[in-house]
Coordinates of C-alpha atoms and ligand atoms in Angstrom, one line a residue:
M9 CA 0.0 0.0 0.0
G10 CA 3.1 2.2 -0.1
N11 CA 2.0 3.8 -3.3
V12 CA -1.5 4.8 -2.3
V13 CA -2.3 8.5 -1.7
A14 CA -5.6 10.2 -1.3
S15 CA -6.5 12.9 -3.8
V16 CA -9.3 14.4 -5.8
E17 CA -9.5 12.9 -9.3
R18 CA -8.3 15.0 -12.2
D19 CA -6.2 14.5 -15.3
D20 CA -2.7 15.8 -14.7
P21 CA -2.2 18.3 -17.6
A22 CA 1.6 17.8 -17.5
K23 CA 1.2 14.1 -17.9
V24 CA -1.4 14.4 -20.7
A25 CA 1.0 16.7 -22.6
V26 CA 3.9 14.2 -22.6
R27 CA 1.7 11.1 -23.1
P28 CA 2.1 9.5 -26.5
Q29 CA -0.7 9.1 -29.0
L30 CA -3.0 7.2 -26.6
Q31 CA -4.3 10.2 -24.7
M32 CA -4.0 12.9 -27.3
Q33 CA -6.0 11.0 -29.9
S34 CA -8.6 9.9 -27.5
L35 CA -9.6 13.5 -27.0
Q36 CA -10.6 13.7 -30.6
D37 CA -12.9 11.6 -32.7
H38 CA -15.8 9.8 -31.1
N39 CA -14.4 9.9 -27.6
K40 CA -17.0 7.8 -25.9
K41 CA -16.5 7.0 -22.2
V42 CA -16.3 3.3 -21.5
L43 CA -15.6 1.4 -18.3
F44 CA -13.9 -1.9 -19.1
V45 CA -14.4 -4.3 -16.2
T46 CA -12.1 -7.3 -15.9
S47 CA -10.4 -9.6 -13.5
E48 CA -7.0 -9.7 -15.3
I49 CA -4.8 -7.3 -17.2
T50 CA -1.4 -8.6 -18.4
D51 CA 0.4 -5.4 -17.3
L52 CA -0.4 -6.2 -13.7
V53 CA -1.8 -9.8 -13.4
K54 CA -2.3 -12.5 -15.9
V55 CA -3.7 -16.0 -15.9
G56 CA -4.5 -16.5 -19.5
G57 CA -5.7 -14.8 -22.7
L58 CA -8.2 -12.6 -20.9
G59 CA -5.3 -10.7 -19.4
D60 CA -3.8 -10.1 -22.8
V61 CA -7.1 -8.9 -24.3
S62 CA -7.7 -6.7 -21.3
S63 CA -4.4 -5.1 -21.9
A64 CA -4.5 -4.7 -25.6
L65 CA -8.2 -3.9 -26.4
P66 CA -8.6 -0.8 -24.2
R67 CA -5.4 0.6 -25.7
A68 CA -6.5 -0.1 -29.3
L69 CA -10.0 1.4 -28.6
G70 CA -8.3 4.2 -26.6
L71 CA -7.1 5.7 -29.9
R72 CA -10.7 6.7 -30.4
H73 CA -12.5 6.5 -27.1
D74 CA -11.9 7.2 -23.4
I75 CA -11.5 3.7 -22.1
R76 CA -10.8 3.1 -18.4
V77 CA -10.2 -0.3 -16.9
L78 CA -11.6 -1.5 -13.5
I79 CA -9.9 -4.3 -11.7
P80 CA -9.7 -5.7 -8.2
G81 CA -6.7 -4.5 -6.1
Y82 CA -4.9 -7.9 -5.8
R83 CA -1.5 -7.8 -4.1
D84 CA 0.3 -7.8 -7.5
V85 CA -1.7 -4.7 -8.5
M86 CA -1.2 -2.9 -5.2
D87 CA 2.6 -3.7 -5.3
S88 CA 3.1 -3.0 -9.0
G89 CA 5.1 0.1 -8.3
N90 CA 2.6 2.3 -10.1
P91 CA 1.4 5.1 -7.8
I92 CA -2.3 4.8 -6.8
R93 CA -4.4 7.8 -5.9
I94 CA -7.6 7.3 -3.9
V95 CA -10.3 9.0 -6.0
G96 CA -13.5 7.5 -4.7
K97 CA -15.4 5.2 -2.4
V98 CA -18.3 2.8 -2.7
P99 CA -20.6 1.8 0.2
G100 CA -21.0 -1.8 1.4
H101 CA -24.1 -3.8 0.3
A102 CA -25.3 -6.9 2.0
A103 CA -22.1 -8.9 2.7
L104 CA -20.0 -6.9 0.3
P105 CA -17.7 -4.6 2.2
E106 CA -17.3 -0.9 1.6
C107 CA -14.2 -0.2 -0.5
R108 CA -12.1 2.6 -1.9
I109 CA -11.5 3.3 -5.5
G110 CA -7.9 4.0 -6.5
R111 CA -6.7 5.4 -9.8
M112 CA -3.4 4.2 -11.4
D113 CA -2.1 5.8 -14.6
L114 CA 0.1 3.4 -16.4
P115 CA 3.2 4.9 -18.1
D116 CA 1.5 5.0 -21.5
G117 CA -1.5 6.8 -20.2
L118 CA -4.0 3.9 -19.8
I119 CA -6.1 4.7 -16.7
I120 CA -6.9 1.9 -14.3
Y121 CA -9.4 2.1 -11.5
V122 CA -8.6 -0.3 -8.7
V123 CA -11.2 -1.7 -6.3
I124 CA -9.3 -1.5 -3.0
C125 CA -10.4 -4.0 -0.4
P126 CA -7.5 -5.7 1.3
E127 CA -9.6 -8.4 3.0
L128 CA -11.0 -9.5 -0.3
Y129 CA -8.1 -9.2 -2.7
E130 CA -4.7 -8.8 -1.1
R131 CA -3.8 -12.5 -0.8
E132 CA -1.0 -14.8 -1.8
G133 CA -2.1 -16.7 -5.0
S134 CA -3.8 -16.1 -8.3
P135 CA -6.8 -13.9 -8.9
Y136 CA -9.0 -16.9 -8.5
G137 CA -7.4 -19.2 -6.0
D138 CA -4.6 -20.1 -3.6
A139 CA -1.2 -21.2 -4.5
Q140 CA -2.4 -24.9 -4.6
G141 CA -5.0 -23.9 -7.3
R142 CA -8.0 -24.2 -5.0
D143 CA -10.7 -21.5 -5.7
W144 CA -11.1 -18.9 -3.0
P145 CA -14.2 -19.9 -1.1
D146 CA -15.5 -16.3 -1.1
N147 CA -15.0 -15.7 -4.9
H148 CA -18.7 -14.9 -5.2
I149 CA -18.2 -12.0 -2.8
R150 CA -14.9 -10.9 -4.3
F151 CA -16.3 -10.7 -7.8
A152 CA -19.7 -9.4 -6.9
R153 CA -17.8 -6.6 -5.2
L154 CA -16.1 -5.9 -8.6
G155 CA -19.4 -5.9 -10.4
L156 CA -21.2 -3.7 -8.0
A157 CA -18.3 -1.2 -7.9
A158 CA -18.6 -0.9 -11.7
A159 CA -22.4 -0.3 -11.3
E160 CA -21.7 2.4 -8.7
I161 CA -19.2 4.1 -10.9
A162 CA -21.6 4.0 -13.8
A163 CA -24.3 5.5 -11.6
G164 CA -22.0 8.3 -10.5
H165 CA -22.1 7.2 -6.9
A166 CA -18.4 6.5 -6.4
G167 CA -17.4 10.1 -6.0
I168 CA -15.3 9.9 -9.1
S169 CA -15.5 12.9 -11.5
W170 CA -15.9 10.6 -14.5
S171 CA -18.7 8.3 -15.4
P172 CA -19.0 6.0 -18.3
Q173 CA -21.5 6.0 -21.2
L174 CA -21.1 2.3 -21.5
V175 CA -19.9 -0.6 -19.3
H176 CA -18.0 -3.4 -21.0
A177 CA -17.8 -6.4 -18.7
H178 CA -15.6 -9.5 -19.3
D179 CA -16.4 -13.1 -18.3
W180 CA -18.1 -14.4 -15.2
P181 CA -16.0 -12.4 -12.6
A182 CA -17.4 -9.1 -14.1
A183 CA -20.8 -10.4 -15.0
L184 CA -22.7 -9.0 -12.1
A185 CA -21.9 -5.4 -13.3
P186 CA -24.8 -5.4 -15.9
A187 CA -27.0 -7.3 -13.4
Y188 CA -26.6 -4.8 -10.6
M189 CA -27.1 -2.0 -13.1
A190 CA -30.4 -3.5 -14.3
W191 CA -31.7 -4.3 -10.7
R192 CA -31.0 -0.7 -9.8
G193 CA -32.8 0.7 -12.8
Q194 CA -29.6 2.3 -14.4
R195 CA -29.9 3.1 -18.0
T196 CA -26.2 3.0 -19.1
P197 CA -25.9 0.3 -21.8
S198 CA -23.6 -2.6 -21.2
I199 CA -21.7 -5.2 -23.2
F200 CA -20.9 -8.6 -21.7
T201 CA -18.1 -10.5 -23.5
I202 CA -17.9 -14.2 -23.1
H203 CA -14.2 -15.4 -23.2
N204 CA -15.0 -18.9 -22.0
L205 CA -18.5 -20.2 -21.3
T206 CA -17.3 -23.1 -19.2
Y207 CA -16.2 -21.0 -16.3
Q208 CA -19.6 -19.9 -15.0
G209 CA -19.2 -18.6 -11.5
L210 CA -21.8 -20.8 -9.8
C211 CA -22.7 -20.4 -6.1
D212 CA -25.4 -21.8 -3.8
A213 CA -28.8 -20.2 -3.6
E214 CA -28.0 -19.1 0.0
C215 CA -25.5 -16.6 -1.5
L216 CA -28.4 -14.6 -2.9
S217 CA -28.8 -12.6 0.4
E218 CA -25.0 -12.2 0.8
L219 CA -24.8 -10.5 -2.6
G220 CA -28.0 -8.5 -2.0
V221 CA -29.5 -9.9 -5.2
P222 CA -33.3 -9.3 -5.4
A223 CA -35.2 -12.6 -4.7
E224 CA -37.3 -12.1 -7.8
A225 CA -34.2 -12.4 -10.0
F226 CA -33.7 -16.0 -8.9
T227 CA -35.7 -17.7 -11.7
P228 CA -34.8 -19.7 -14.7
E229 CA -35.3 -16.6 -16.9
G230 CA -33.0 -14.7 -14.5
I231 CA -29.9 -15.8 -12.8
E232 CA -30.9 -19.3 -11.6
Y233 CA -29.0 -22.2 -13.1
Y234 CA -30.3 -25.6 -11.9
G235 CA -30.9 -24.3 -8.4
K236 CA -27.7 -22.3 -8.2
L237 CA -26.9 -18.7 -8.8
S238 CA -24.9 -18.2 -12.1
F239 CA -22.7 -15.1 -12.6
M240 CA -22.3 -16.1 -16.3
K241 CA -26.1 -16.2 -16.7
A242 CA -26.5 -12.8 -15.1
G243 CA -24.1 -11.3 -17.7
I244 CA -26.1 -13.0 -20.5
V245 CA -29.5 -12.0 -19.2
Y246 CA -28.9 -8.4 -18.1
S247 CA -26.4 -7.0 -20.5
T248 CA -27.6 -4.9 -23.4
H249 CA -25.5 -6.8 -25.9
L250 CA -23.4 -10.0 -25.8
T251 CA -20.2 -10.6 -27.7
T252 CA -17.8 -13.5 -27.7
V253 CA -14.3 -13.8 -29.0
S254 CA -14.6 -15.5 -32.4
E255 CA -17.4 -15.9 -35.0
T256 CA -17.2 -19.7 -34.9
Y257 CA -17.5 -19.8 -31.1
A258 CA -20.5 -17.4 -31.3
R259 CA -22.2 -20.1 -33.3
E260 CA -20.9 -23.0 -31.2
I261 CA -22.2 -21.7 -27.9
T262 CA -25.7 -21.7 -29.4
T263 CA -25.5 -25.5 -29.8
P264 CA -26.1 -28.1 -27.0
E265 CA -22.6 -29.5 -27.5
L266 CA -20.8 -26.3 -26.5
G267 CA -23.6 -24.2 -25.0
C268 CA -23.0 -25.5 -21.4
G269 CA -26.7 -25.6 -20.7
L270 CA -27.1 -22.0 -21.8
D271 CA -27.5 -22.6 -25.5
G272 CA -31.3 -22.1 -25.5
M273 CA -30.9 -18.6 -24.0
L274 CA -27.9 -17.8 -26.3
R275 CA -29.9 -19.0 -29.4
S276 CA -32.7 -16.6 -28.5
K277 CA -30.2 -13.7 -28.0
A278 CA -28.6 -14.6 -31.3
G279 CA -32.0 -14.7 -33.0
S280 CA -32.7 -11.2 -31.7
G281 CA -29.4 -9.9 -33.1
L282 CA -27.9 -9.5 -29.6
L283 CA -24.9 -11.9 -29.9
T284 CA -21.8 -10.9 -31.9
G285 CA -18.6 -12.9 -32.6
I286 CA -15.6 -10.6 -32.8
T287 CA -12.3 -12.4 -33.3
N288 CA -9.4 -11.3 -31.0
G289 CA -6.3 -9.6 -32.4
I290 CA -2.8 -9.5 -31.0
D291 CA -1.0 -6.5 -29.6
Q292 CA 2.1 -4.7 -31.0
S293 CA 4.4 -6.3 -28.5
W294 CA 4.3 -9.4 -30.9
E295 CA 6.7 -7.8 -33.4
P296 CA 9.9 -9.9 -33.6
G297 CA 12.1 -7.0 -34.5
S298 CA 11.3 -5.0 -31.3
D299 CA 10.4 -7.8 -28.8
T300 CA 12.9 -7.4 -26.0
H301 CA 12.1 -10.9 -24.8
L302 CA 13.8 -12.4 -27.8
I303 CA 17.5 -13.0 -28.1
Q304 CA 18.9 -9.7 -29.3
G305 CA 20.4 -9.7 -32.8
S306 CA 18.5 -12.9 -33.7
T307 CA 15.1 -11.7 -34.5
D308 CA 15.0 -12.8 -38.1
L309 CA 12.7 -15.7 -37.4
E310 CA 12.4 -16.8 -41.0
R311 CA 16.1 -17.7 -41.0
D312 CA 18.9 -17.7 -38.5
G313 CA 16.9 -16.2 -35.7
K314 CA 14.8 -19.4 -35.5
R315 CA 17.9 -21.6 -35.2
V316 CA 19.3 -19.4 -32.4
H317 CA 16.0 -19.6 -30.5
S318 CA 15.7 -23.4 -31.0
R319 CA 19.2 -23.8 -29.5
Y320 CA 17.9 -21.8 -26.5
I321 CA 14.9 -24.2 -26.2
E322 CA 17.2 -27.3 -26.6
E323 CA 19.4 -26.1 -23.8
K324 CA 16.6 -25.0 -21.5
F325 CA 14.6 -28.2 -21.9
A326 CA 17.7 -30.6 -22.1
L327 CA 16.7 -31.7 -25.6
D328 CA 19.0 -33.5 -28.0
Q329 CA 20.6 -31.1 -30.4
D330 CA 19.9 -32.5 -33.9
I331 CA 17.9 -31.8 -36.9
G332 CA 14.3 -32.8 -36.8
P333 CA 11.1 -30.8 -36.1
L334 CA 10.8 -29.0 -32.8
F335 CA 7.2 -29.0 -31.4
V336 CA 6.1 -26.8 -28.5
V337 CA 3.2 -26.6 -26.1
V338 CA 2.6 -23.3 -24.4
S339 CA -0.7 -23.7 -22.5
R340 CA -2.7 -23.7 -19.3
L341 CA -2.7 -27.4 -18.3
V342 CA -6.5 -27.9 -18.3
H343 CA -8.9 -30.3 -19.9
Q344 CA -10.0 -27.7 -22.5
K345 CA -6.6 -27.7 -24.1
G346 CA -6.7 -31.4 -25.1
L347 CA -3.3 -32.2 -23.5
D348 CA -4.3 -35.9 -23.1
L349 CA -4.3 -36.0 -27.0
T350 CA -0.8 -34.6 -27.1
Q351 CA 0.3 -37.2 -24.5
A352 CA -1.3 -39.9 -26.7
V353 CA 0.6 -38.9 -29.8
A354 CA 3.9 -37.9 -28.1
S355 CA 5.7 -41.3 -28.7
S356 CA 4.7 -41.2 -32.4
I357 CA 6.2 -37.7 -32.7
V358 CA 9.4 -38.8 -31.1
E359 CA 9.6 -42.0 -33.3
A360 CA 9.1 -39.7 -36.4
G361 CA 12.2 -37.8 -35.3
G362 CA 10.5 -34.9 -33.4
R363 CA 11.2 -33.3 -30.1
I364 CA 8.7 -31.6 -27.8
A365 CA 9.1 -28.8 -25.3
V366 CA 6.2 -28.0 -23.0
I367 CA 5.6 -25.1 -20.7
G368 CA 2.5 -24.7 -18.6
R369 CA 0.8 -25.0 -15.3
G370 CA -2.7 -25.9 -14.2
E371 CA -4.5 -29.1 -13.0
S372 CA -2.2 -31.1 -10.8
L373 CA -3.0 -34.4 -12.5
L374 CA -2.0 -33.0 -15.9
E375 CA 1.1 -31.4 -14.4
S376 CA 2.3 -34.8 -13.1
S377 CA 1.4 -36.8 -16.2
M378 CA 3.3 -34.2 -18.3
K379 CA 6.4 -34.6 -16.0
E380 CA 6.1 -38.4 -16.4
L381 CA 6.0 -38.1 -20.1
A382 CA 9.2 -36.1 -20.1
A383 CA 10.9 -38.6 -17.8
S384 CA 10.1 -41.5 -20.1
H385 CA 11.6 -39.6 -23.2
P386 CA 14.8 -38.1 -22.0
G387 CA 16.4 -35.8 -24.5
R388 CA 13.3 -35.9 -26.7
I389 CA 10.6 -34.4 -24.5
G390 CA 11.2 -31.6 -21.9
V391 CA 8.6 -30.2 -19.6
H392 CA 8.6 -27.1 -17.4
I393 CA 5.8 -26.6 -15.0
G394 CA 5.3 -22.9 -14.5
F395 CA 4.5 -19.6 -16.2
N396 CA 7.3 -17.7 -17.9
E397 CA 6.6 -15.0 -20.5
L398 CA 10.2 -14.9 -21.7
D399 CA 10.5 -18.6 -22.3
A400 CA 7.0 -18.7 -23.9
R401 CA 7.9 -16.1 -26.4
R402 CA 11.3 -17.7 -27.2
M403 CA 9.4 -21.0 -27.6
F404 CA 7.1 -19.5 -30.3
A405 CA 10.2 -18.0 -31.9
G406 CA 12.4 -21.1 -31.8
S407 CA 9.9 -23.9 -32.7
D408 CA 8.7 -25.3 -36.0
F409 CA 5.2 -26.2 -34.8
L410 CA 2.8 -25.4 -31.9
L411 CA 0.6 -28.2 -30.7
M412 CA -2.9 -26.9 -29.7
P413 CA -5.4 -29.7 -29.9
S414 CA -8.1 -27.9 -27.9
R415 CA -11.4 -29.6 -27.3
F416 CA -12.9 -26.2 -27.6
E417 CA -11.3 -22.8 -28.0
P418 CA -13.3 -19.6 -27.8
C419 CA -10.5 -17.8 -29.7
G420 CA -7.0 -18.7 -28.7
L421 CA -4.1 -16.3 -28.8
S422 CA -1.2 -18.7 -28.6
Q423 CA -1.8 -19.9 -32.2
M424 CA -1.6 -16.3 -33.4
Y425 CA 1.5 -15.6 -31.4
A426 CA 3.1 -18.8 -32.8
Q427 CA 2.2 -17.8 -36.4
R428 CA 3.6 -14.3 -36.0
Y429 CA 6.9 -15.9 -34.8
G430 CA 7.0 -18.4 -37.7
S431 CA 5.8 -21.5 -35.8
L432 CA 3.0 -23.3 -37.5
P433 CA 0.1 -24.3 -35.3
I434 CA -1.3 -27.8 -35.4
A435 CA -4.8 -27.4 -34.0
R436 CA -8.3 -28.7 -33.8
R437 CA -10.9 -27.1 -36.1
T438 CA -12.9 -25.4 -33.4
G439 CA -13.8 -21.9 -32.3
G440 CA -11.2 -19.3 -33.0
L441 CA -8.7 -21.8 -34.1
A442 CA -10.9 -22.6 -37.1
D443 CA -11.2 -18.8 -37.8
T444 CA -7.5 -17.9 -37.5
I445 CA -5.7 -20.9 -39.1
E446 CA -5.9 -21.7 -42.8
D447 CA -5.3 -25.4 -43.1
G448 CA -2.2 -26.2 -45.2
V449 CA -1.5 -22.5 -45.6
T450 CA -0.8 -20.9 -42.2
G451 CA -1.0 -24.1 -40.0
F452 CA -2.7 -27.5 -39.9
L453 CA -6.2 -28.3 -38.7
F454 CA -7.8 -31.6 -37.8
S455 CA -11.5 -32.2 -36.9
K456 CA -12.0 -35.1 -34.5
A457 CA -10.8 -35.0 -30.9
S458 CA -9.0 -38.3 -31.4
A459 CA -5.3 -39.3 -31.5
A460 CA -5.8 -40.6 -35.1
S461 CA -7.2 -37.4 -36.5
Y462 CA -4.5 -35.4 -34.6
M463 CA -1.7 -37.6 -35.9
E464 CA -2.9 -37.3 -39.4
A465 CA -2.4 -33.5 -39.2
I466 CA 1.0 -33.9 -37.4
Q467 CA 2.1 -36.3 -40.2
R468 CA 1.2 -33.6 -42.8
A469 CA 3.3 -31.1 -40.8
I470 CA 6.2 -33.5 -40.7
N471 CA 5.9 -33.9 -44.5
V472 CA 6.1 -30.2 -45.0
Y473 CA 9.1 -30.0 -42.6
Q474 CA 10.9 -32.3 -45.0
H475 CA 10.4 -29.9 -47.9
P476 CA 12.2 -26.6 -46.7
E477 CA 10.8 -24.5 -49.6
L478 CA 7.3 -25.5 -48.6
L479 CA 8.0 -25.0 -44.9
N480 CA 9.4 -21.5 -45.6
A481 CA 6.5 -20.6 -47.8
M482 CA 4.0 -21.6 -45.1
R483 CA 6.0 -19.8 -42.4
R484 CA 6.0 -16.6 -44.4
R485 CA 2.2 -16.7 -44.9
A486 CA 1.7 -17.5 -41.2
M487 CA 3.9 -14.6 -40.0
V488 CA 1.7 -12.0 -41.7
S489 CA -1.6 -13.7 -41.0
P490 CA -2.6 -12.5 -37.4
L491 CA -4.2 -9.1 -37.2
Y492 CA -3.1 -6.5 -34.7
W493 CA -5.9 -5.2 -32.6
Q494 CA -5.6 -1.8 -34.3
E495 CA -6.8 -3.5 -37.5
S496 CA -9.4 -5.7 -35.9
V497 CA -11.0 -3.4 -33.4
K498 CA -13.6 -1.9 -35.7
P499 CA -16.6 -4.1 -34.7
Y500 CA -16.2 -3.1 -31.1
D501 CA -15.9 0.5 -32.1
Q502 CA -19.2 0.2 -34.1
L503 CA -20.9 -1.6 -31.3
Y504 CA -19.9 1.0 -28.7
Q505 CA -21.3 3.8 -30.9
H506 CA -24.5 2.0 -31.8
L507 CA -25.2 1.1 -28.1
I508 CA -24.4 4.6 -26.8
N509 CA -26.5 6.1 -29.5
E510 CA -29.2 3.6 -28.5
K511 CA -29.4 1.7 -31.7
V512 CA -29.4 -2.1 -31.6
P513 CA -26.6 -3.2 -33.9
R514 CA -28.5 -5.9 -35.8
L515 CA -26.2 -5.7 -38.8
L516 CA -23.2 -6.7 -36.7
A517 CA -24.8 -9.8 -35.2
T518 CA -23.3 -13.1 -36.1
D519 CA -25.7 -15.1 -38.3
V520 CA -26.3 -18.3 -36.4
G521 CA -29.1 -19.5 -38.6
G522 CA -32.0 -18.3 -36.5
Ligands
ADP29 P1 -6.3 -19.3 -22.6 O1 -6.7 -17.9 -22.3 O2 -7.5 -20.2 -22.7 O3 -5.3 -19.8 -21.7 P2 -5.1 -18.2 -25.0 O4 -4.4 -18.9 -26.1 O5 -6.2 -17.2 -25.4 O6 -5.7 -19.3 -24.1 O7 -4.1 -17.4 -24.2 C1 -3.1 -18.0 -23.4 C2 -2.1 -16.9 -23.0 O8 -1.4 -17.4 -21.9 C3 -1.1 -16.7 -24.1 O9 -0.5 -15.4 -23.9 C4 0.0 -17.7 -23.8 O10 1.3 -17.4 -24.3 C5 0.0 -17.6 -22.3 N1 0.5 -18.8 -21.6 C6 -0.1 -19.9 -21.3 N2 0.7 -20.7 -20.6 C7 1.8 -20.1 -20.4 C8 3.0 -20.3 -19.7 N3 3.1 -21.5 -19.0 N4 4.0 -19.4 -19.6 C9 3.8 -18.3 -20.3 N5 2.7 -17.9 -20.9 C10 1.7 -18.8 -21.0
GLC30 C1 -10.3 -17.4 -22.8 C2 -10.3 -18.5 -23.9 C3 -9.4 -18.3 -25.1 C4 -9.4 -16.8 -25.5 C5 -9.1 -15.9 -24.3 C6 -9.1 -14.4 -24.7 O1 -9.3 -17.7 -21.9 O2 -10.1 -19.8 -23.4 O3 -9.7 -19.1 -26.2 O4 -8.4 -16.6 -26.5 O5 -10.1 -16.1 -23.3 O6 -10.3 -14.0 -25.3

């Protein structure tokens, strides 16, 4: 808390004057005021792709609009070294404690509001659980507090001299923001973006009173989900508009297979033009020439730079140094990512002359089976359990292929990072993977979640590897294929403008066939 000071909120004119593009341009153009509510932002705290999107999208939209981010004051946030000024306060509600609102201006001008509540957020562990990976038992209170703080700021009740014209909430931890706004009769429009429908934020019906949720909202048309309270459903029901992170996933979540029991409701939203698929982009830090994580002087990833980075991986993962394709896995170790499929084909990859390096952390069973896999293939398979941005980036840079056999994938960013760094993804034809990989051109796709279907794609990749001119041609296509957010942000921009101007953006809705 050493960086926290109390003050009245205002934009520091000296800072605005020296700030690059971000602030200066946001004063022009459309300049809509938007509160971006999220539980992760890579600058301060990251678990997965949500953190990356929460860091990149407000900056890309910030070129046109005044986007400010609201996050919980986790220990990593409070101790980040960026000064925090106290600019407001929100009252307690039911079991949600009163909290202060701090403002942190990141060096490039991005404004972050922090919900300061030490008893809820300043703990050892990840945003969602303890160091052993167990969810915090009071997550419903922690994230309801986030949602309600957003609603209070939107209502102008937080004592902050800025209030948004739109609230953009992300995934279940932020999903109660639109709900509290609706229960309180607030008219500010809201967008709820689904990054992953499988994490729903369910809690027992008894939590209703703790969260101060009106009893009449606990119905199947409201926030009840088979006798429980569902944060995810609250976001779906009460937001003005829904988006998700790829066009294919927008269709998939309206089917029983991937709709997680919410497909009926999502079909009806889609039928009314209220569900839009907008594919994620990547941020400017994924530019090999200027990425300081890469080995300096070796950023030509079409040629020598790749070799230099593969040497780094070989050393780091104790892999044999020889020719033969180098496959990598950079992933949260969770069921979604299909790691059991990679385990099933690993010996065949090794027999075909390949080597595999894996970095990830997640479910303890997957962590231990991955370690066993490495132990039974010394020199050919190396596994690091953990999270390390530098190694992850060097793995994209030094590998020939990224293995990403996800069972489902709302968008996926790793395949785009790999492409940008000249590593061809081998991935399942699902969600955003289907939308961002062109089979046989910028990567390899397979359809069935089976080892046989996966191996067929891997075999095609190995064939390409044996023809360097083909491999280089695909690499070149892959490297220019992912879009930077600046190029892909337009649908959000249009949606913001339509909603703030009170027009329902039917033309933008993904066509899911009724
Ligand atoms: P998800 O959000 O489902 O995990 P994405 O592909 O959208 O999947 O985003 C994953 C992000 O997390 C990427 O930035 C990826 O590089 C990063 N990541 C995953 N595992 C690790 C790890 N062990 N070390 C470093 N970065 C990782
Ligand atoms: C979720 C999804 C992933 C997506 C990311 C960012 O974590 O699992 O597919 O890329 O959110 O939207």
